[in-house]
mmCIF file with all atom_site columns, C-alpha atoms in Angstrom:
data_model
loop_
_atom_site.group_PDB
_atom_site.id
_atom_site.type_symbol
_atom_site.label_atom_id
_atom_site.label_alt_id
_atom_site.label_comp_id
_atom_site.label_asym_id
_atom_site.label_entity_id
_atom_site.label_seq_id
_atom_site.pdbx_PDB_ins_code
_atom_site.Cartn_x
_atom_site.Cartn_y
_atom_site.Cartn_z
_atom_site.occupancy
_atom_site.B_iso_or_equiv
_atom_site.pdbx_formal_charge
_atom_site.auth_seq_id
_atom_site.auth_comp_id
_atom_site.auth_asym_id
_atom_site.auth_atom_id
_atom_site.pdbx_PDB_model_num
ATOM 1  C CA . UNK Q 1 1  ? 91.419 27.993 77.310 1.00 0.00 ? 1  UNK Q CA 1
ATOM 2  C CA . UNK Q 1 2  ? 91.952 24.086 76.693 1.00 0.00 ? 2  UNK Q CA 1
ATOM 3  C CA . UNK Q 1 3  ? 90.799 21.918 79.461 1.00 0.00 ? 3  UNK Q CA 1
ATOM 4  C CA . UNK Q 1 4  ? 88.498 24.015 81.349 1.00 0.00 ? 4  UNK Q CA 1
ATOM 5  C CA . UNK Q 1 5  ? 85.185 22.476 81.300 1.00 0.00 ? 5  UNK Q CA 1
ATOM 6  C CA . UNK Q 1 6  ? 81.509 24.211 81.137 1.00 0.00 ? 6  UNK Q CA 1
ATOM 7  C CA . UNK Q 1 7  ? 79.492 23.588 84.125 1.00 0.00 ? 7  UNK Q CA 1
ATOM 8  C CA . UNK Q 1 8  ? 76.393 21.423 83.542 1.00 0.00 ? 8  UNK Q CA 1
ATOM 9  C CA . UNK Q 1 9  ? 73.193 23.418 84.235 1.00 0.00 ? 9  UNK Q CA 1
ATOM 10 C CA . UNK Q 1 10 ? 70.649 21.233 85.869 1.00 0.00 ? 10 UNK Q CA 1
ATOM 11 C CA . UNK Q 1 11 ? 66.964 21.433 83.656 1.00 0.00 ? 11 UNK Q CA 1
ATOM 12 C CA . UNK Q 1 12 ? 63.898 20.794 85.885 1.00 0.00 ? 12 UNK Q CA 1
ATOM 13 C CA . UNK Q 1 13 ? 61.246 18.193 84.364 1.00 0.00 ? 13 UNK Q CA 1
ATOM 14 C CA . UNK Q 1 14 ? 58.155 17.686 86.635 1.00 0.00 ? 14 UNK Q CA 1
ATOM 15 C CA . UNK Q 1 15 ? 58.889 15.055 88.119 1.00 0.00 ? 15 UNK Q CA 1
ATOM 16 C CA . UNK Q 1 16 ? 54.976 13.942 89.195 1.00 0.00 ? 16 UNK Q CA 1
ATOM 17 C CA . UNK Q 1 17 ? 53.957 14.074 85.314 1.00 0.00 ? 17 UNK Q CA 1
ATOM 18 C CA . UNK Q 1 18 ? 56.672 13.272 83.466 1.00 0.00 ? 18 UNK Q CA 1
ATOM 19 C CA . UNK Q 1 19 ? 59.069 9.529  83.703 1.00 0.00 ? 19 UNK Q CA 1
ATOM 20 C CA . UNK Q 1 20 ? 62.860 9.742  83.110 1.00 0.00 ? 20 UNK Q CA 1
ATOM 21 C CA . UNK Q 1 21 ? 62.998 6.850  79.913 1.00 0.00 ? 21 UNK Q CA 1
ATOM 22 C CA . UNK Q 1 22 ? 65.077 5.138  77.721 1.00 0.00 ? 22 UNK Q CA 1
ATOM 23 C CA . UNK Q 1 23 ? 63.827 4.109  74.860 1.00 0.00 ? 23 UNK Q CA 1
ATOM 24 C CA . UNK Q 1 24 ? 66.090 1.146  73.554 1.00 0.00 ? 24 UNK Q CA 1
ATOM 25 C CA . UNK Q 1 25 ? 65.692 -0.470 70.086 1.00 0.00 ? 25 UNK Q CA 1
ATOM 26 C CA . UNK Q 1 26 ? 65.662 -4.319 70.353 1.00 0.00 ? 26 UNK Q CA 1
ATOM 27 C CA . UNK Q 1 27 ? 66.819 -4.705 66.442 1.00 0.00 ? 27 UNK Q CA 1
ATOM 28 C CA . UNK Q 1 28 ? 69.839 -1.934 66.125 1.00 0.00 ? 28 UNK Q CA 1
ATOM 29 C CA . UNK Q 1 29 ? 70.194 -1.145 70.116 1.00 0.00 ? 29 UNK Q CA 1
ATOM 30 C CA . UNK Q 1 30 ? 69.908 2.310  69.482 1.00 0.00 ? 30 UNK Q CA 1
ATOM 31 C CA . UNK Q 1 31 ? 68.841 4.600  73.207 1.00 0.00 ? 31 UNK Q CA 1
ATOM 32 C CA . UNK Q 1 32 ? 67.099 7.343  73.280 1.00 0.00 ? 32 UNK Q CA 1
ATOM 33 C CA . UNK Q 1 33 ? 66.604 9.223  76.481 1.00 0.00 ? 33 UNK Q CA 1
ATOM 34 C CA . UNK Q 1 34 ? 63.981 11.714 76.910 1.00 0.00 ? 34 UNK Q CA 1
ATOM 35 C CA . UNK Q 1 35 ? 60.608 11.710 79.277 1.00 0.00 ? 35 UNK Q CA 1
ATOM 36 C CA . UNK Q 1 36 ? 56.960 9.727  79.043 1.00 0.00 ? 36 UNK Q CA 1
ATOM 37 C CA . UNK Q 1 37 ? 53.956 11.420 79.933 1.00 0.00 ? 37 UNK Q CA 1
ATOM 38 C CA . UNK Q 1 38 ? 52.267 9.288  83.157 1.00 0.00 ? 38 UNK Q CA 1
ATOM 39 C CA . UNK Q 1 39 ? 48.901 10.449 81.612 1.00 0.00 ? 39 UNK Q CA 1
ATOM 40 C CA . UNK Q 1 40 ? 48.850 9.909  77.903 1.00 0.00 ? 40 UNK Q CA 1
ATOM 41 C CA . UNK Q 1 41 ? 52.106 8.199  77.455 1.00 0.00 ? 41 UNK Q CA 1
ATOM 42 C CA . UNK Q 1 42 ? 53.782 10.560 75.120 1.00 0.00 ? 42 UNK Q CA 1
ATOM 43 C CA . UNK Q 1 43 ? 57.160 10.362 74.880 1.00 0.00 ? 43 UNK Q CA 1
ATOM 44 C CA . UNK Q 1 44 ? 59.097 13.549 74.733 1.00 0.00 ? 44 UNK Q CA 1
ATOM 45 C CA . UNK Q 1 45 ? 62.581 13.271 73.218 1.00 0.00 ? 45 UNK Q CA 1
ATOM 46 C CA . UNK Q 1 46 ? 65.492 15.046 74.216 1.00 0.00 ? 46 UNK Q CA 1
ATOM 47 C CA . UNK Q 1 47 ? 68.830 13.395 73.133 1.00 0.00 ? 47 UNK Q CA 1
ATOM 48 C CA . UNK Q 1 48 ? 70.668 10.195 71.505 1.00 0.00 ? 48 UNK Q CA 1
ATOM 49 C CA . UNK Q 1 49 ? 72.416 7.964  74.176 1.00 0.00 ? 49 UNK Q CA 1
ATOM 50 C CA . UNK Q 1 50 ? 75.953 6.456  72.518 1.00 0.00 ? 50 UNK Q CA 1
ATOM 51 C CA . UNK Q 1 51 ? 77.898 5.690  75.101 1.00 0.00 ? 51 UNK Q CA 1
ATOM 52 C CA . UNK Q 1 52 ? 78.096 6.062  78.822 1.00 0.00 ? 52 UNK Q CA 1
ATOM 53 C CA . UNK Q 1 53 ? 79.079 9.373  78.830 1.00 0.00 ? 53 UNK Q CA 1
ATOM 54 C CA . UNK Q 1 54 ? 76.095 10.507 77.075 1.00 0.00 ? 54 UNK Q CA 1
ATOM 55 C CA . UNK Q 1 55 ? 73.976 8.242  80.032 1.00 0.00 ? 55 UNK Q CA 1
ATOM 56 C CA . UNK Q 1 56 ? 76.113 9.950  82.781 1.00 0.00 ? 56 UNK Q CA 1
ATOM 57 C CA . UNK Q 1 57 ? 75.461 13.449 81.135 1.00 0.00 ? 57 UNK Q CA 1
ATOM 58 C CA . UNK Q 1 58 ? 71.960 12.752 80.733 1.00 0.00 ? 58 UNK Q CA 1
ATOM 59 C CA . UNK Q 1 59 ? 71.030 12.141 84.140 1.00 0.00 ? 59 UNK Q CA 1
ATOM 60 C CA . UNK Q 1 60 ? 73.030 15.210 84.986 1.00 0.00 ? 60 UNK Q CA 1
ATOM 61 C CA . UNK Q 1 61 ? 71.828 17.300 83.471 1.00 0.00 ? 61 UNK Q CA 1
ATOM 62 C CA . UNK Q 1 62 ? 68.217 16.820 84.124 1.00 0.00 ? 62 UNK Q CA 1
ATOM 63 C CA . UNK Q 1 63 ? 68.733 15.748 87.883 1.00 0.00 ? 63 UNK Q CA 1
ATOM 64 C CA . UNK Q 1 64 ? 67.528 12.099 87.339 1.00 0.00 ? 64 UNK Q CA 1
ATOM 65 C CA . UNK Q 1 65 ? 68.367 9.329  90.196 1.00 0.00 ? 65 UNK Q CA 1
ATOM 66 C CA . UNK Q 1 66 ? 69.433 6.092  88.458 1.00 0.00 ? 66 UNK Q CA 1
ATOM 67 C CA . UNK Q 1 67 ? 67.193 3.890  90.331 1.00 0.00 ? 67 UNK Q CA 1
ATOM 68 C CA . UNK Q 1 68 ? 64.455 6.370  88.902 1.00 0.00 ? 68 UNK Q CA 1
ATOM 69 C CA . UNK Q 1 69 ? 65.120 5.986  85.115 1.00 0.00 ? 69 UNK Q CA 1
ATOM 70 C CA . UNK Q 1 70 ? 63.407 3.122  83.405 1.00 0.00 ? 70 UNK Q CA 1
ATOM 71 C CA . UNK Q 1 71 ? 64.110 1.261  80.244 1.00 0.00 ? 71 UNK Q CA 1
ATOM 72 C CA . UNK Q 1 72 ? 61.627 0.554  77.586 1.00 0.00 ? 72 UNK Q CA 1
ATOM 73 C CA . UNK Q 1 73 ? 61.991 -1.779 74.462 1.00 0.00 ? 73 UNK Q CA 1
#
């Protein structure tokens, strides 16, 4: 029972209206990952980055390329 690890189901996010971001506070350095609207520029917020694990997981899970995420302050 211990050990065996869930697969990681892969969530779709249109990928021609929506951005992979990071939203990054400059004062605490707090991340949050989640996806900007191209259009209006709402940001849609889907979990709290802490470590690298949580970065790893998050592109994962939603199929995001690394070179396609972007970083906003």
């Amino acid at each position: 029972m211990f050990g065996i690890k869930k697969k990681i189901e892969v969530e779709q996010y249109n990928k021609l209206k929506e951005q992979a971001v990071i939203r990054a506070s400059i004062c605490t350095g707090e991340q949050v990952a989640g996806f900007k609207d191209r259009e209006t520029g709402r940001f849609r917020e889907v979990m709290l980055i802490r470590s690298e694990a949580d970065r790893a997981y998050f592109l994962k899970k939603y199929g995001v390329q690394e070179e396609d995420l972007v970083k906003e302050y």
